[in-house]
Coordinates of C-alpha atoms and ligand atoms in Angstrom, one line a residue:
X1381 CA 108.6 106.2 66.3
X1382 CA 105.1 107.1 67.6
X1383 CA 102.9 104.2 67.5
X1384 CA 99.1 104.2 68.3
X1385 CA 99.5 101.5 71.6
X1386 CA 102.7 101.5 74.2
X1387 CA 102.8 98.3 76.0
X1388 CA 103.0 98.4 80.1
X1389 CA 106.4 97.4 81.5
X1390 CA 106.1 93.7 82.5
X1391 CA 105.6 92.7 85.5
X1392 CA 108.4 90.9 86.4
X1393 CA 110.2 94.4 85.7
X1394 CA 113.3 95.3 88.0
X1395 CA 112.4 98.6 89.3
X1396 CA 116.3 99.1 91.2
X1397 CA 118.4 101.3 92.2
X1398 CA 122.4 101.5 92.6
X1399 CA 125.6 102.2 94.5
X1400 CA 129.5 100.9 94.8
X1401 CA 130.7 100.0 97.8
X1402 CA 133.6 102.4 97.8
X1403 CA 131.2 105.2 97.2
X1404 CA 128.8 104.3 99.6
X1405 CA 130.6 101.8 102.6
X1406 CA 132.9 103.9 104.6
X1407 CA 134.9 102.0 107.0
X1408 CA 137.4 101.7 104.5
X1409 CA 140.5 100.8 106.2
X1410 CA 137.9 98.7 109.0
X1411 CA 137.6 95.0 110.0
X1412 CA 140.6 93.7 108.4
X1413 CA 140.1 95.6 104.8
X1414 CA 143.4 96.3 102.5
X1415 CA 143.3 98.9 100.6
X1416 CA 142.4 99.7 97.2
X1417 CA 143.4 102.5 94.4
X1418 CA 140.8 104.4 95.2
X1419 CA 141.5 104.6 98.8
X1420 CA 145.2 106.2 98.2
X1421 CA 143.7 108.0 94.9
X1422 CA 145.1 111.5 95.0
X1423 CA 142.5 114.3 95.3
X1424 CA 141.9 117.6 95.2
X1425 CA 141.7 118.7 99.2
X1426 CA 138.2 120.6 98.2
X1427 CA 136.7 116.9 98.3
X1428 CA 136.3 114.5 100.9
X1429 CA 137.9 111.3 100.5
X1430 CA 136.6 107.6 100.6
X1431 CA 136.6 106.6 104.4
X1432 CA 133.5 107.4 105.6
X1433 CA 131.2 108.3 102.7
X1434 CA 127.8 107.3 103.6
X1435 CA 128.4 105.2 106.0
X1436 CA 126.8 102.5 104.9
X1437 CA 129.1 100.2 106.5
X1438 CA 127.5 100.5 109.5
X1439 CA 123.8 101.7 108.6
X1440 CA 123.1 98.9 105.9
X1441 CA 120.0 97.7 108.0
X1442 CA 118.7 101.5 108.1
X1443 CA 119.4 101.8 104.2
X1444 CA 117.9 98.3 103.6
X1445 CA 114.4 99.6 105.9
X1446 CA 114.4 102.6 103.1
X1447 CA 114.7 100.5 100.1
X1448 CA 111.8 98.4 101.8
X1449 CA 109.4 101.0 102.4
X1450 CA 109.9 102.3 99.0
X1451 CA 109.4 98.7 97.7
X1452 CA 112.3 98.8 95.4
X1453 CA 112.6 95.3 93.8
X1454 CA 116.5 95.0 92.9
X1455 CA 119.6 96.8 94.8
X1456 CA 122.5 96.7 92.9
X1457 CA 125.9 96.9 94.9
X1458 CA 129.0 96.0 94.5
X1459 CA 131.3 94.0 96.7
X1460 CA 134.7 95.3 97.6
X1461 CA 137.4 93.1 96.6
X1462 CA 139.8 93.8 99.4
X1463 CA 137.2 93.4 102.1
X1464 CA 137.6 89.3 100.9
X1465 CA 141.0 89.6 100.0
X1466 CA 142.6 92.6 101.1
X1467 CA 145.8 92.1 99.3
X1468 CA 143.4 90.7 96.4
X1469 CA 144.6 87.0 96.8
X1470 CA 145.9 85.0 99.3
X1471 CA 144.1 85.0 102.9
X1472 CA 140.7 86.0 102.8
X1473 CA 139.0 88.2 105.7
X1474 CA 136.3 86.8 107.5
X1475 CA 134.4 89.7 108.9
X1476 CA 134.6 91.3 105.2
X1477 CA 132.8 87.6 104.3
X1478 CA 130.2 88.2 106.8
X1479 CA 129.3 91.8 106.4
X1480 CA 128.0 90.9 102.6
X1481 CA 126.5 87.7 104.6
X1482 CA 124.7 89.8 106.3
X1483 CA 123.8 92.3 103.4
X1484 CA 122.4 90.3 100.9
X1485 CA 120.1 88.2 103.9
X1486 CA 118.7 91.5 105.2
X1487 CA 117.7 92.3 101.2
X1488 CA 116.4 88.9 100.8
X1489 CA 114.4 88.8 103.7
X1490 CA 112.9 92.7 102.3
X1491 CA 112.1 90.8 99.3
X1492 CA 114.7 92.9 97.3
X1493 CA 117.1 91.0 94.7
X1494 CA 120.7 91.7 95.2
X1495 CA 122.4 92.7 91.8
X1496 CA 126.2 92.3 92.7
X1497 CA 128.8 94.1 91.1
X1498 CA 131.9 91.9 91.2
X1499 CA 134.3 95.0 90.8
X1500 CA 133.6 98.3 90.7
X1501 CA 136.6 100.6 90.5
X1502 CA 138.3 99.9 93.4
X1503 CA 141.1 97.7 92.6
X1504 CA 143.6 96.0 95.3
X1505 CA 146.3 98.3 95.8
X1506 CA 148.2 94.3 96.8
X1507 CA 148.2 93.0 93.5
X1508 CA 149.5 96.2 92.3
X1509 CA 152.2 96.1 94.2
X1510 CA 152.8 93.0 93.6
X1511 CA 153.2 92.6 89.7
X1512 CA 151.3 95.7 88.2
X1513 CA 147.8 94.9 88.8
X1514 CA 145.7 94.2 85.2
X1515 CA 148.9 95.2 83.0
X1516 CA 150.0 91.6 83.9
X1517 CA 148.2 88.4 83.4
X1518 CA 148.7 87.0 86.6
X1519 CA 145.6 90.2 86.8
X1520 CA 143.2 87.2 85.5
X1521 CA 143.5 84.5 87.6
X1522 CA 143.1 86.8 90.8
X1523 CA 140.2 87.8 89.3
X1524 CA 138.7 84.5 88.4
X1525 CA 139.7 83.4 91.9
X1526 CA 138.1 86.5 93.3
X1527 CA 135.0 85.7 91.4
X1528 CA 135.0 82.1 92.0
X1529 CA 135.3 82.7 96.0
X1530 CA 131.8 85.3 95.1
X1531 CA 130.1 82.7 93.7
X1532 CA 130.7 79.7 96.1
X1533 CA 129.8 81.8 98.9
X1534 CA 127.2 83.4 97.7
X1535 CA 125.7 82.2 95.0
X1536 CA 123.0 80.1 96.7
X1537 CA 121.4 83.7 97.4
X1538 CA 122.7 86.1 94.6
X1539 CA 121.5 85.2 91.0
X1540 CA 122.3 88.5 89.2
X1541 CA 125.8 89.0 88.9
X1542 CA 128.2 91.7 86.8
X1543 CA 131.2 90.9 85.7
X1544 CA 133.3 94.5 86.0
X1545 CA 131.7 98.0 86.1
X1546 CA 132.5 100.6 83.2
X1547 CA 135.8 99.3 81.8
X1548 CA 135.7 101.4 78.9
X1549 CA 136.3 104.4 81.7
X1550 CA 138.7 102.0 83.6
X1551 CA 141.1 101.8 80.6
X1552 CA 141.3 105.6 80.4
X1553 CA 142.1 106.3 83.8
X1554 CA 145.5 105.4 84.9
X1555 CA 144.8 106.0 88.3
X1556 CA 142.2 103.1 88.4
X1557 CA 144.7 100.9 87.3
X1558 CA 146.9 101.7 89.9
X1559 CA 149.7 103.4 88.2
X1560 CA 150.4 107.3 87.3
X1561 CA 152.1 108.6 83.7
X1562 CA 152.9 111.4 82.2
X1563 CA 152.9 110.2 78.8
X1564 CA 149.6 109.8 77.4
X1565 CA 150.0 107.5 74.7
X1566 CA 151.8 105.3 76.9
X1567 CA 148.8 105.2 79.0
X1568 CA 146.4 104.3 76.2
X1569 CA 148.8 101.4 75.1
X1570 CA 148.5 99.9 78.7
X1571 CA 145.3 100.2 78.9
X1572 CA 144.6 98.3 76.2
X1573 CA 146.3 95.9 77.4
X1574 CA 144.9 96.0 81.0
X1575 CA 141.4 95.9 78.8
X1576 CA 142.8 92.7 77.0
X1577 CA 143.5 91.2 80.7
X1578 CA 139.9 91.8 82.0
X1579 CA 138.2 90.5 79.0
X1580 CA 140.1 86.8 79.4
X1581 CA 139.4 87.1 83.3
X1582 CA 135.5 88.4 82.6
X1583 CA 135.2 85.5 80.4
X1584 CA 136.2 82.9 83.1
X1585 CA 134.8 84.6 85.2
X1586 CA 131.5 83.8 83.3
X1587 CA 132.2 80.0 82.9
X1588 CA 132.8 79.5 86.7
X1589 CA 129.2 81.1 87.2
X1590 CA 127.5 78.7 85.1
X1591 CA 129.2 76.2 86.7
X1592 CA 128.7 77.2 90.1
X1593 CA 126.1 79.1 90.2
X1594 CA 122.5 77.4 90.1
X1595 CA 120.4 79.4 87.9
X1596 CA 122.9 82.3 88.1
X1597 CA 122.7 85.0 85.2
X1598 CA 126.5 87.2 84.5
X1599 CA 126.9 89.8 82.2
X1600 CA 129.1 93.2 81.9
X1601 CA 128.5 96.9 82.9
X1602 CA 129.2 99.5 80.4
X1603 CA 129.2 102.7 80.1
X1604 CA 126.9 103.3 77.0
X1605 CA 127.6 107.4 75.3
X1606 CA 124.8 107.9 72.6
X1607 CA 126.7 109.4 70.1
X1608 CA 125.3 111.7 67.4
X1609 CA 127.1 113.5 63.9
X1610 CA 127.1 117.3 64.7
X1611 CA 125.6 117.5 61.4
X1612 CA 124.1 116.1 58.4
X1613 CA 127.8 115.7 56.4
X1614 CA 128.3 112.4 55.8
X1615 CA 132.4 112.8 57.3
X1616 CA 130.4 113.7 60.6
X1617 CA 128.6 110.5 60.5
X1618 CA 131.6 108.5 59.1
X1619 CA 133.4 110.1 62.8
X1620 CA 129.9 109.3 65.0
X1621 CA 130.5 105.6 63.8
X1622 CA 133.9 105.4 64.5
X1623 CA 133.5 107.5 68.0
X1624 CA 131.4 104.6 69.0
X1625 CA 133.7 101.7 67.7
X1626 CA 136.3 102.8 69.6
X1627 CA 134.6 104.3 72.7
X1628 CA 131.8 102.1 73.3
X1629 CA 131.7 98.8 71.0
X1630 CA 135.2 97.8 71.1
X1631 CA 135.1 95.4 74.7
X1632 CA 131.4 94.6 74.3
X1633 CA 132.7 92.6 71.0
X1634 CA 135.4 91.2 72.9
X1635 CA 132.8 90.4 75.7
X1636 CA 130.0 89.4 73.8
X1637 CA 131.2 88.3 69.9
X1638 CA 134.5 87.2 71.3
X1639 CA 136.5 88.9 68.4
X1640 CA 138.3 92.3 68.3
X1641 CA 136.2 94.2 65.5
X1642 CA 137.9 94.9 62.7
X1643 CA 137.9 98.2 62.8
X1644 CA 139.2 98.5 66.8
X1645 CA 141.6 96.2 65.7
X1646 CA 142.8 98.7 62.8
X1647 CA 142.8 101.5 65.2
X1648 CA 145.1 99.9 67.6
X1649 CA 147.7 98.5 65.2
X1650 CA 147.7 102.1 63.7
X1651 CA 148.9 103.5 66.8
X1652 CA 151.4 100.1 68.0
X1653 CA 148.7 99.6 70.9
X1654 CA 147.3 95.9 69.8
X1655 CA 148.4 93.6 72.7
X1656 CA 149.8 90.4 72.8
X1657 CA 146.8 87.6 72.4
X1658 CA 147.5 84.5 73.9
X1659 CA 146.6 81.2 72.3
X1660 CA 143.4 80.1 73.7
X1661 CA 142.5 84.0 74.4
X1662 CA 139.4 84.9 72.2
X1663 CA 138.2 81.0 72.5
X1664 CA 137.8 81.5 76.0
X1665 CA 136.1 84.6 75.3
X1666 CA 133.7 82.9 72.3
X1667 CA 133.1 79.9 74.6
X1668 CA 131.4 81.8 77.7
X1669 CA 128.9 84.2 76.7
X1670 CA 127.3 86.7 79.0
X1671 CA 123.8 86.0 79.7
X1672 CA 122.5 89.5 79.2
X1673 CA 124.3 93.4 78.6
X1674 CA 124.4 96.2 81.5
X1675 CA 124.3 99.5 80.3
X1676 CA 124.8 102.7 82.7
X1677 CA 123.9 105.7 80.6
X1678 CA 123.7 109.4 82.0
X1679 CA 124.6 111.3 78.3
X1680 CA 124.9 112.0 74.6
X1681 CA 128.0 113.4 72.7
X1682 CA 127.5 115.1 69.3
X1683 CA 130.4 114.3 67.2
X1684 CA 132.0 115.8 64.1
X1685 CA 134.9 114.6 61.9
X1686 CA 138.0 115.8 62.7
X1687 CA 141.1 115.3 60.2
X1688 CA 144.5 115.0 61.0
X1689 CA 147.1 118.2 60.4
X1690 CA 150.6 118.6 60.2
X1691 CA 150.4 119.4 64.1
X1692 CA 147.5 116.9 64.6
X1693 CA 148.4 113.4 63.2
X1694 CA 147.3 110.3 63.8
X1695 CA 148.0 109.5 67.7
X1696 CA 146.8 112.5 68.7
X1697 CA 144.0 112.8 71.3
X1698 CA 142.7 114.9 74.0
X1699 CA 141.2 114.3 77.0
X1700 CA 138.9 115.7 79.3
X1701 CA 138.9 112.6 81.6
X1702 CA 138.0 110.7 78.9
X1703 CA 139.3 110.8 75.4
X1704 CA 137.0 114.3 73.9
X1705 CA 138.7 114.2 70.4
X1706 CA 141.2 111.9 68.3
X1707 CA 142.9 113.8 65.5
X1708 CA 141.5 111.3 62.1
X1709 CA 138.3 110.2 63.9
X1710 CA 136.0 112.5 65.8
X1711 CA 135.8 115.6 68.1
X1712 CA 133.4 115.8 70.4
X1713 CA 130.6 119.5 70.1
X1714 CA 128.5 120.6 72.2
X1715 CA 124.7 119.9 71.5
X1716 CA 123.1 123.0 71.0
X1717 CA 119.6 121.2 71.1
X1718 CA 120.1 119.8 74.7
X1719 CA 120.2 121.3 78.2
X1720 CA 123.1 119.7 80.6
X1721 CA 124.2 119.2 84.6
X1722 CA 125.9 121.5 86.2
X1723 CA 129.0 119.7 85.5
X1724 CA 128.2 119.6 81.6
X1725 CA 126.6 115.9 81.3
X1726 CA 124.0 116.7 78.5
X1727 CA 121.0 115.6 79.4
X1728 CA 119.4 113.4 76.5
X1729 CA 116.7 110.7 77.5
X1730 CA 116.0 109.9 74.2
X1731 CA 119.7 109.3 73.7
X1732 CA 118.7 106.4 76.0
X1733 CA 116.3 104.7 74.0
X1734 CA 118.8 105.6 70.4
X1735 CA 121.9 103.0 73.0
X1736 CA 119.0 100.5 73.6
X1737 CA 117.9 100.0 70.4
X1738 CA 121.6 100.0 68.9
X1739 CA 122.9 97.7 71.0
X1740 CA 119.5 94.8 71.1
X1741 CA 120.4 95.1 67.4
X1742 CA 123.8 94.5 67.2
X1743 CA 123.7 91.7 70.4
X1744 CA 120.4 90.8 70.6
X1745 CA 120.8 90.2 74.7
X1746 CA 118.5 91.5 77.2
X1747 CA 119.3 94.7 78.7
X1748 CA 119.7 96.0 82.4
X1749 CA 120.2 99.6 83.2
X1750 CA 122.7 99.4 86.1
X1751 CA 123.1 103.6 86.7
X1752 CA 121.1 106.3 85.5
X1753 CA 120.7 109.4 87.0
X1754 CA 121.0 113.1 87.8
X1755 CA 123.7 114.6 89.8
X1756 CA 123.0 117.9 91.2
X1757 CA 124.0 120.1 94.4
X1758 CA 121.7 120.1 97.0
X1759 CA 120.8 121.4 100.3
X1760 CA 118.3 120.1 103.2
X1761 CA 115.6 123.3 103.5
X1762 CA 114.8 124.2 106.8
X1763 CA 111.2 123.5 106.3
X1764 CA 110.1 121.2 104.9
X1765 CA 111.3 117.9 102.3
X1766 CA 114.0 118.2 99.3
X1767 CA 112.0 118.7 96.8
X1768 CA 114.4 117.1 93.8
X1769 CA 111.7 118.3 90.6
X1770 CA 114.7 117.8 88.3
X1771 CA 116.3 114.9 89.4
X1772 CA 111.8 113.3 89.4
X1773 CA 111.7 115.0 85.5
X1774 CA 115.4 113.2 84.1
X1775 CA 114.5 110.1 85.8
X1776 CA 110.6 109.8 84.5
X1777 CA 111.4 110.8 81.2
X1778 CA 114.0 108.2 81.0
X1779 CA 112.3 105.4 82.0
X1780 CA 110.0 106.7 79.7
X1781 CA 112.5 106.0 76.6
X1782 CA 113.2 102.7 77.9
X1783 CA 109.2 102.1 78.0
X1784 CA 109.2 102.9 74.2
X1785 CA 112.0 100.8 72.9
X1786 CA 110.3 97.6 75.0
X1787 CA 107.6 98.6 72.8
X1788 CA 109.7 98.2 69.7
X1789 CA 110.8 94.8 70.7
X1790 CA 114.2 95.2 72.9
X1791 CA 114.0 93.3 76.1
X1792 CA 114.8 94.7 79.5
X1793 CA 115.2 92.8 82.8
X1794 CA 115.1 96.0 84.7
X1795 CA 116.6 99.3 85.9
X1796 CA 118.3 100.6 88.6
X1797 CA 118.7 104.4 89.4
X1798 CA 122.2 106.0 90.4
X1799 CA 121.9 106.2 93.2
X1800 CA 119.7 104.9 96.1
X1801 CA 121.0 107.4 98.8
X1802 CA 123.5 110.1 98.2
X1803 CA 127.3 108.7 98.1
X1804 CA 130.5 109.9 97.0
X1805 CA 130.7 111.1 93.2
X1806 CA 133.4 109.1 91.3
X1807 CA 135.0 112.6 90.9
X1808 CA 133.3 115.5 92.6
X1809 CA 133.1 114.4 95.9
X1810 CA 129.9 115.0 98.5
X1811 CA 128.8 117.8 96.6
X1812 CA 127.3 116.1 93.5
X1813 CA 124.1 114.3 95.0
X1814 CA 122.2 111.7 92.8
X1815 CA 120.0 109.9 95.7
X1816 CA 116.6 109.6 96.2
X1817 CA 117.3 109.4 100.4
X1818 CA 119.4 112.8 101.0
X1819 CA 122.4 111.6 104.1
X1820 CA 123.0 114.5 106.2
X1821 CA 126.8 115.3 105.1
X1822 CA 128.8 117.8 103.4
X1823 CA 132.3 117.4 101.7
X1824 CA 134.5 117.7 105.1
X1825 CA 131.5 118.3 107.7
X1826 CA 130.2 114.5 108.6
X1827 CA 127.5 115.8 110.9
X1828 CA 125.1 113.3 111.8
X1829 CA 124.8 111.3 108.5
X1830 CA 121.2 111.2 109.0
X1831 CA 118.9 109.5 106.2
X1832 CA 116.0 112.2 104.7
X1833 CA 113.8 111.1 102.3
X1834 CA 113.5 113.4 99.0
X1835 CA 110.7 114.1 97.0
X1836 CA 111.9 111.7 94.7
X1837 CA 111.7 109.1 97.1
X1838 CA 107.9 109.3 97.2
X1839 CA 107.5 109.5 93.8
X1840 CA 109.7 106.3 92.8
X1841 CA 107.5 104.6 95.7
X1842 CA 104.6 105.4 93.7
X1843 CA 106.2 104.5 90.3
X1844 CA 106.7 100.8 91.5
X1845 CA 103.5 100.6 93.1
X1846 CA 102.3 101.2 89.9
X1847 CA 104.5 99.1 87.8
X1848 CA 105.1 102.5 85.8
X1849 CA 101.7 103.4 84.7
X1850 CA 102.6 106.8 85.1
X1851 CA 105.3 106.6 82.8
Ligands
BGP684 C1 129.7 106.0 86.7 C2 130.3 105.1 87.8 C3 129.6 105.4 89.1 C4 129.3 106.8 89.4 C5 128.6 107.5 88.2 C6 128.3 108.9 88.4 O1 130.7 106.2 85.7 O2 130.1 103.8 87.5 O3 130.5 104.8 90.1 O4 130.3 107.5 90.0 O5 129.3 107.3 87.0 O6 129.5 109.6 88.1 P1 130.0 110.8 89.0 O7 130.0 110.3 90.3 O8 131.3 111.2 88.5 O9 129.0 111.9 88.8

């Protein structure tokens, strides 16, 4: 709503920024790490793979002097699992210990809070080998172990800490579970199950924090769509509900409420997907509470209602990566009133303020943005500085939503942009930049990896300065 005052952001206000290790480190199969699923993902031979990405592995200090100059406030990273563990238990890897040592002193001493991501897509390929990864539940104590090890090391230091980034996606994507199949509703049914698995381990996982953890605050990262019925029919806003029960609202009940809403719970016994609870399961859950709710949010989807067929019955779903239509729920439209990325992500900042405000109301936690942002392709001029006018417009106008739902009484601890430098795009490779520092690489060329500052670098330098007055 338009009100006749808009509070400034508070100044405790994390201005951040984001990245995940496998997406930014390099070095992957370096200093004793094992590898991951992401590091033996298949791809497409147009995009570069993991190992080197930006390098960060060995330029930390260099990025860490950037983030200082601009006077970011939070760096949120996340730590890769099989750099501790690199069959994901057993013997643990010094050097891997150290080299997150050393990261999260060099922040501290630029006055920057670390924000750790305890698992961020890149699974240890060990544990599924050894009994299947998440679709067992051995999956949860490794994780709580994991976690535990994170916490007792360095928890006198790190007081921000997320449990496991986007599992809506994770459950989707076969591949980041570590196993391939052909069968789709197969799929869905194990990843419901491997969903089930990380919501008992995230839970722990938050209990050992508060134990260990002096002053430590834990809490997951989403990935929040804004969905929105196509149009004014009430079936299309029956679907836009329903699209959001199952797509977004279905784990943060499980991580937040504890309970399996009825509705997700209806949808999976429907289709023979509910898994098997354990006793003890959703108390665990109920008991440890996260302390507040990460969001990442790049996009809207419009919805309309979408009624099974003879041909389309109930079961039925397509994907384009991630579900994009369930026959009796929703399809998803296209949004004829927004503009999107060059890879389709409609571009919606008001969308943003629409997730905040739904989910303060139905949680009532403060929020975090842990990734926001605007991919594009870019190219160093010759003369000259990037001059990233989009990428300085999405960004403004979405802090600018956030602004406006503080104003309206939802609390925020912070934000962090996707992404502090440019890094590897979950699934487009080198060529889909989101940074504010440009690194001098292309997909398969690794030239000199050389950091440039954007034109968006100057202008989020001024934003913090300014605690966002120009927002
Ligand atoms: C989120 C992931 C990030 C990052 C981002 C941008 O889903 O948490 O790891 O990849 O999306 O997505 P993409 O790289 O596909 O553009």
């Amino acid at each position: 709503m338009e009100t006749k005052k808009i509070n400034d952001f508070p100044n405790d206000f994390l201005w951040g920024s984001s990245s995940a290790s496998f997406q930014c480190e390099g070095a992957s199969r370096e200093d004793g790490k094992g590898l991951s699923v992401m590091d033996v993902r298949k791809i497409d031979p147009s995009i570069c793979d993991f190992s080197v990405a930006s390098d960060h592995y060995h330029r930390y200090k260099e990025d860490i002097a950037l983030m200082k100059e601009m006077g970011l406030k939070a760096y949120r990273f996340s730590i890769a699992w099989t750099r501790i563990f690199p069959e994901g238990n057993g013997q643990v890897n010094e050097k891997g210990v150290a080299f997150y040592n050393d990261l999260i002193d060099e922040l501290i001493k630029a006055d920057i809070t670390p924000i750790v991501t305890i698992y961020h897509f890149d699974y240890p390929l060990g544990l599924v080998k050894q009994y299947g990864g998440w679709l067992d539940r051995r999956s949860i104590d490794d994780y709580v172990n994991y976690a535990e090890f994170l916490f007792k090391t360095y928890g006198d230091r790190v007081k921000y800490w997320l449990t496991i980034n986007e599992q809506d996606h994770v459950v989707h994507m076969p591949f980041r579970l570590g196993f391939e199949c052909e069968d789709r509703k197969e799929a869905e049914k194990l990843g419901y199950l491997a969903n089930h698995h990380m919501c008992v381990a995230a839970a722990k996982a938050i209990g050992k924090c508060h134990e260990i953890v002096k002053g430590g605050k834990i809490g997951p990262a989403t990935c929040y769509t804004m969905f929105y019925p196509t149009t004014n029919s009430p079936a299309d806003m029956l679907a836009c509900m329903d699209a959001n029960e199952i797509r977004n609202l279905y784990h943060l009940d499980m991580n937040i409420k504890g309970e399996y809403s009825p509705v997700f719970r209806r949808y999976l016994e429907d289709r023979d997907m509910m898994p098997e609870v354990y006793e003890g399961d959703m108390e665990v859950m109920k008991e440890n509470r996260p302390d507040f709710l990460a969001f990442n949010y790049y996009y809207s989807e419009s919805v309309s209602a979408n009624p099974c067929d003879e041909n389309h019955p109930i079961g039925d779903i397509g994907f384009k990566l991630l579900p994009s239509r369930e026959a009796g729920i929703y399809q998803v439209v296209k949004n004829e009133n927004l503009k999107a990325t060059l890879w389709g992500w409609e571009i919606d900042d008001i969308g943003l303020q629409c997730s905040a405000r739904q989910l303060w109301d139905r949680y009532h936690l403060p929020l975090l943005i842990t990734e926001n942002g605007f991919g594009n392709k870019e190219v160093w001029p010759e003369e000259g500085i990037l001059e990233d006018d989009d990428r300085i417009d999405y960004l403004s106008k979405h802090l600018h939503q956030i602004k406006e739902a503080m104003n309206l009484g939802v609390e925020f601890i912070g934000y962090c942009s996707w992404s502090f430098m440019d890094l590897i795009s979950g699934h487009s490779g080198f060529s889909k930049r989101y940074g504010f520092v440009y690194v001098n690489r292309d997909e398969h060329d690794l030239k000199d990896l050389a950091r440039r500052k954007k034109k968006s670098f100057y202008w989020y330098k001024d934003t913090i300065a300014e605690n966002g007055k120009n927002i």
